Amino acid sequence: MSEQGVMVVISGFSGSGKGTLMKALLERYPNYALSVSCTTRAPRPGEVNGRDYYFVSEEEFCRMIRDGELVEYACYCGRYYGTPRAYVEQRMAEGKDVLLEIEIQGALQIKEKFPETVLIFVMPPSAAELKNRLCGRGTETEDVINARLHRAVEEAQDMDRYDYLLVNDDLESCVSLLHQVIQSQHFKAASQKERIDTIRQELKSFT
Ligand code: 5GP
């Protein structure tokens, strides 16, 4: 099993329930660390700076890009979102599996820079269910809901570039599937070079 943590990207249409899924995964299993992103969008009621996001100005966001402090960033519905580099690198080195709940442009940037990252796309059981969930939240204006539905149409174009696709129908079974998919990454032969070298040496010593 690899000792370094794996980087896991989880994307899904706005309203796919990926936030709830992440929360359940973190509560149920100890070895995950959730990356907290920076964004230039305003906090929603109940959101806490440093827990849900780091809410920053556009000037600060641009500075972070310039200084190489973000592993990836993207513009989503007119607002910037990015993943702070330091936290991800530190927790992976400690052996934690780091979860990045980010949208598709960021996911593809990460895959290009770190091909061993596992990309998981979470989808709702149907498009109608997605619309219900978005309207049922009651936190967004109609314009924002429409922008998010348009964005979902665009995102659906690239869903097949992900490594895994999970349907978030039943929360419990989706959490346990997600955990299994992530944990299987630790057993990839490519991430166990040290173990392979050791057994090769040991076997040679018998001949
Ligand atoms: P929301 O405004 O609903 O919190 O997030 C909007 C979208 O931005 C979601 O798809 C979310 O996954 C994505 N997102 C959140 N943080 C990041 C990030 O650091 N980078 C990128 N590329 N997308 C992010």
GROMACS .gro file of C-alpha atoms and ligand atoms in nm:
model
  231
    1MET     CA    1   0.000   0.000   0.000
    2SER     CA    2   0.133   0.349  -0.083
    3GLU     CA    3   0.222   0.564   0.219
    4GLN     CA    4   0.179   0.904   0.062
    5GLY     CA    5  -0.186   1.016   0.056
    6VAL     CA    6  -0.370   1.032  -0.271
    7MET     CA    7  -0.522   1.341  -0.422
    8VAL     CA    8  -0.891   1.298  -0.501
    9VAL     CA    9  -1.097   1.537  -0.708
   10ILE     CA   10  -1.472   1.523  -0.663
   11SER     CA   11  -1.690   1.716  -0.903
   12GLY     CA   12  -2.057   1.719  -0.981
   13PHE     CA   13  -2.326   1.954  -1.099
   14SER     CA   14  -2.428   2.216  -0.848
   15GLY     CA   15  -2.706   2.036  -0.656
   16SER     CA   16  -2.568   1.685  -0.709
   17GLY     CA   17  -2.533   1.646  -0.331
   18LYS     CA   18  -2.153   1.622  -0.336
   19GLY     CA   19  -2.118   1.851  -0.035
   20THR     CA   20  -2.334   1.622   0.180
   21LEU     CA   21  -2.143   1.325   0.045
   22MET     CA   22  -1.807   1.477   0.145
   23LYS     CA   23  -1.935   1.557   0.491
   24ALA     CA   24  -2.054   1.200   0.542
   25LEU     CA   25  -1.725   1.059   0.411
   26LEU     CA   26  -1.523   1.275   0.653
   27GLU     CA   27  -1.744   1.182   0.946
   28ARG     CA   28  -1.733   0.811   0.875
   29TYR     CA   29  -1.365   0.756   0.790
   30PRO     CA   30  -1.063   0.909   0.965
   31ASN     CA   31  -0.802   0.927   0.692
   32TYR     CA   32  -0.940   1.208   0.480
   33ALA     CA   33  -0.855   1.576   0.474
   34LEU     CA   34  -1.079   1.822   0.295
   35SER     CA   35  -0.913   2.107   0.113
   36VAL     CA   36  -1.078   2.444   0.181
   37SER     CA   37  -1.081   2.659  -0.132
   38CYS     CA   38  -1.047   3.032  -0.181
   39THR     CA   39  -1.327   3.212  -0.359
   40THR     CA   40  -1.422   3.562  -0.460
   41ARG     CA   41  -1.795   3.486  -0.426
   42ALA     CA   42  -1.986   3.621  -0.126
   43PRO     CA   43  -2.057   3.386   0.167
   44ARG     CA   44  -2.404   3.228   0.176
   45PRO     CA   45  -2.601   3.251   0.499
   46GLY     CA   46  -2.444   3.014   0.750
   47GLU     CA   47  -2.112   2.978   0.567
   48VAL     CA   48  -1.802   3.035   0.777
   49ASN     CA   49  -1.474   3.185   0.655
   50GLY     CA   50  -1.196   2.925   0.684
   51ARG     CA   51  -1.439   2.634   0.718
   52ASP     CA   52  -1.650   2.646   0.401
   53TYR     CA   53  -1.419   2.870   0.199
   54TYR     CA   54  -1.161   3.140   0.242
   55PHE     CA   55  -1.358   3.437   0.115
   56VAL     CA   56  -1.110   3.674  -0.050
   57SER     CA   57  -1.117   3.985  -0.268
   58GLU     CA   58  -1.027   3.964  -0.639
   59GLU     CA   59  -0.702   4.150  -0.563
   60GLU     CA   60  -0.604   3.889  -0.306
   61PHE     CA   61  -0.701   3.606  -0.542
   62CYS     CA   62  -0.483   3.754  -0.819
   63ARG     CA   63  -0.194   3.787  -0.577
   64MET     CA   64  -0.225   3.420  -0.482
   65ILE     CA   65  -0.216   3.320  -0.850
   66ARG     CA   66   0.093   3.539  -0.908
   67ASP     CA   67   0.274   3.395  -0.607
   68GLY     CA   68   0.201   3.034  -0.709
   69GLU     CA   69  -0.008   2.969  -0.400
   70LEU     CA   70  -0.287   2.786  -0.587
   71VAL     CA   71  -0.260   2.435  -0.736
   72GLU     CA   72  -0.544   2.519  -0.974
   73TYR     CA   73  -0.809   2.785  -1.017
   74ALA     CA   74  -1.110   2.853  -1.234
   75CYS     CA   75  -1.387   3.101  -1.299
   76TYR     CA   76  -1.735   2.960  -1.227
   77CYS     CA   77  -2.048   3.166  -1.295
   78GLY     CA   78  -1.843   3.486  -1.283
   79ARG     CA   79  -1.657   3.412  -0.956
   80TYR     CA   80  -1.308   3.277  -0.898
   81TYR     CA   81  -1.235   2.959  -0.706
   82GLY     CA   82  -0.894   2.806  -0.632
   83THR     CA   83  -0.721   2.536  -0.426
   84PRO     CA   84  -0.444   2.649  -0.186
   85ARG     CA   85  -0.128   2.449  -0.255
   86ALA     CA   86   0.032   2.434   0.090
   87TYR     CA   87  -0.248   2.245   0.264
   88VAL     CA   88  -0.278   1.981  -0.010
   89GLU     CA   89   0.097   1.912  -0.021
   90GLN     CA   90   0.133   1.900   0.356
   91ARG     CA   91  -0.158   1.663   0.424
   92MET     CA   92  -0.061   1.426   0.140
   93ALA     CA   93   0.293   1.408   0.278
   94GLU     CA   94   0.141   1.313   0.616
   95GLY     CA   95  -0.036   1.023   0.444
   96LYS     CA   96  -0.384   1.177   0.438
   97ASP     CA   97  -0.604   1.135   0.132
   98VAL     CA   98  -0.690   1.489   0.031
   99LEU     CA   99  -1.032   1.567  -0.111
  100LEU     CA  100  -1.075   1.854  -0.354
  101GLU     CA  101  -1.437   1.940  -0.419
  102ILE     CA  102  -1.390   2.145  -0.733
  103GLU     CA  103  -1.546   2.205  -1.072
  104ILE     CA  104  -1.446   2.057  -1.401
  105GLN     CA  105  -1.191   2.310  -1.536
  106GLY     CA  106  -0.991   2.281  -1.214
  107ALA     CA  107  -1.025   1.902  -1.218
  108LEU     CA  108  -0.874   1.881  -1.565
  109GLN     CA  109  -0.588   2.117  -1.469
  110ILE     CA  110  -0.509   1.893  -1.172
  111LYS     CA  111  -0.515   1.576  -1.384
  112GLU     CA  112  -0.272   1.733  -1.629
  113LYS     CA  113  -0.030   1.841  -1.354
  114PHE     CA  114  -0.071   1.530  -1.138
  115PRO     CA  115  -0.182   1.238  -1.362
  116GLU     CA  116  -0.206   1.000  -1.066
  117THR     CA  117  -0.495   1.204  -0.919
  118VAL     CA  118  -0.826   1.020  -0.919
  119LEU     CA  119  -1.113   1.216  -1.073
  120ILE     CA  120  -1.461   1.126  -0.952
  121PHE     CA  121  -1.782   1.272  -1.090
  122VAL     CA  122  -2.095   1.259  -0.875
  123MET     CA  123  -2.427   1.285  -1.053
  124PRO     CA  124  -2.789   1.297  -0.939
  125PRO     CA  125  -3.026   1.014  -1.035
  126SER     CA  126  -3.188   1.239  -1.302
  127ALA     CA  127  -3.189   1.592  -1.443
  128ALA     CA  128  -3.535   1.654  -1.291
  129GLU     CA  129  -3.403   1.559  -0.947
  130LEU     CA  130  -3.115   1.803  -0.993
  131LYS     CA  131  -3.355   2.090  -1.067
  132ASN     CA  132  -3.567   1.998  -0.763
  133ARG     CA  133  -3.264   1.999  -0.536
  134LEU     CA  134  -3.141   2.336  -0.667
  135CYS     CA  135  -3.483   2.501  -0.624
  136GLY     CA  136  -3.542   2.331  -0.287
  137ARG     CA  137  -3.227   2.483  -0.133
  138GLY     CA  138  -3.402   2.819  -0.113
  139THR     CA  139  -3.069   3.000  -0.087
  140GLU     CA  140  -3.030   3.102  -0.452
  141THR     CA  141  -3.213   3.349  -0.675
  142GLU     CA  142  -3.381   3.228  -0.994
  143ASP     CA  143  -3.098   3.382  -1.201
  144VAL     CA  144  -2.837   3.191  -1.006
  145ILE     CA  145  -3.035   2.865  -1.041
  146ASN     CA  146  -3.061   2.918  -1.417
  147ALA     CA  147  -2.689   2.996  -1.444
  148ARG     CA  148  -2.610   2.675  -1.257
  149LEU     CA  149  -2.839   2.468  -1.479
  150HIS     CA  150  -2.671   2.614  -1.788
  151ARG     CA  151  -2.338   2.535  -1.636
  152ALA     CA  152  -2.451   2.175  -1.577
  153VAL     CA  153  -2.526   2.142  -1.950
  154GLU     CA  154  -2.168   2.252  -2.026
  155GLU     CA  155  -2.017   2.029  -1.757
  156ALA     CA  156  -2.204   1.725  -1.889
  157GLN     CA  157  -1.993   1.759  -2.206
  158ASP     CA  158  -1.679   1.663  -2.017
  159MET     CA  159  -1.811   1.410  -1.764
  160ASP     CA  160  -1.657   1.125  -1.958
  161ARG     CA  161  -1.307   1.265  -1.892
  162TYR     CA  162  -1.339   1.156  -1.528
  163ASP     CA  163  -1.204   0.825  -1.401
  164TYR     CA  164  -1.520   0.728  -1.211
  165LEU     CA  165  -1.884   0.824  -1.222
  166LEU     CA  166  -2.101   0.770  -0.912
  167VAL     CA  167  -2.477   0.818  -0.894
  168ASN     CA  168  -2.576   0.985  -0.568
  169ASP     CA  169  -2.909   0.817  -0.522
  170ASP     CA  170  -2.880   0.668  -0.176
  171LEU     CA  171  -2.633   0.864   0.042
  172GLU     CA  172  -2.511   0.571   0.252
  173SER     CA  173  -2.431   0.343  -0.040
  174CYS     CA  174  -2.272   0.629  -0.233
  175VAL     CA  175  -2.042   0.715   0.062
  176SER     CA  176  -1.925   0.359   0.097
  177LEU     CA  177  -1.868   0.323  -0.281
  178LEU     CA  178  -1.673   0.648  -0.283
  179HIS     CA  179  -1.452   0.523   0.000
  180GLN     CA  180  -1.384   0.195  -0.180
  181VAL     CA  181  -1.293   0.370  -0.505
  182ILE     CA  182  -1.050   0.601  -0.325
  183GLN     CA  183  -0.889   0.330  -0.115
  184SER     CA  184  -0.829   0.111  -0.420
  185GLN     CA  185  -0.590   0.381  -0.547
  186HIS     CA  186  -0.344   0.293  -0.271
  187PHE     CA  187  -0.299  -0.052  -0.418
  188LYS     CA  188  -0.201   0.060  -0.768
  189ALA     CA  189   0.125  -0.104  -0.867
  190ALA     CA  190   0.252   0.230  -1.000
  191SER     CA  191   0.226   0.387  -0.655
  192GLN     CA  192   0.418   0.104  -0.486
  193LYS     CA  193   0.758   0.137  -0.653
  194GLU     CA  194   0.946   0.095  -0.325
  195ARG     CA  195   0.771  -0.232  -0.243
  196ILE     CA  196   0.838  -0.362  -0.594
  197ASP     CA  197   1.209  -0.271  -0.571
  198THR     CA  198   1.241  -0.439  -0.231
  199ILE     CA  199   1.085  -0.768  -0.335
  200ARG     CA  200   1.292  -0.770  -0.655
  201GLN     CA  201   1.612  -0.729  -0.449
  202GLU     CA  202   1.505  -0.994  -0.199
  203LEU     CA  203   1.417  -1.242  -0.470
  204LYS     CA  204   1.750  -1.183  -0.644
  205SER     CA  205   1.932  -1.264  -0.321
  206PHE     CA  206   1.788  -1.619  -0.338
  207THR     CA  207   1.936  -1.687  -0.681
  2085GP     P1  208  -2.038   2.699  -0.481
  2085GP     O1  209  -2.044   2.843  -0.518
  2085GP     O2  210  -2.171   2.630  -0.506
  2085GP     O3  211  -1.986   2.676  -0.343
  2085GP     O4  212  -1.933   2.629  -0.579
  2085GP     C1  213  -1.946   2.644  -0.717
  2085GP     C2  214  -1.855   2.545  -0.787
  2085GP     O5  215  -1.719   2.578  -0.762
  2085GP     C3  216  -1.875   2.401  -0.740
  2085GP     O6  217  -1.881   2.318  -0.855
  2085GP     C4  218  -1.752   2.373  -0.659
  2085GP     O7  219  -1.717   2.236  -0.663
  2085GP     C5  220  -1.650   2.458  -0.733
  2085GP     N1  221  -1.530   2.488  -0.654
  2085GP     C6  222  -1.521   2.506  -0.520
  2085GP     N2  223  -1.394   2.529  -0.485
  2085GP     C7  224  -1.320   2.524  -0.598
  2085GP     C8  225  -1.180   2.536  -0.627
  2085GP     O8  226  -1.094   2.557  -0.540
  2085GP     N3  227  -1.142   2.525  -0.757
  2085GP     C9  228  -1.231   2.502  -0.858
  2085GP     N4  229  -1.182   2.487  -0.981
  2085GP     N5  230  -1.363   2.487  -0.834
  2085GP    C10  231  -1.406   2.499  -0.706
   0.00000   0.00000   0.00000
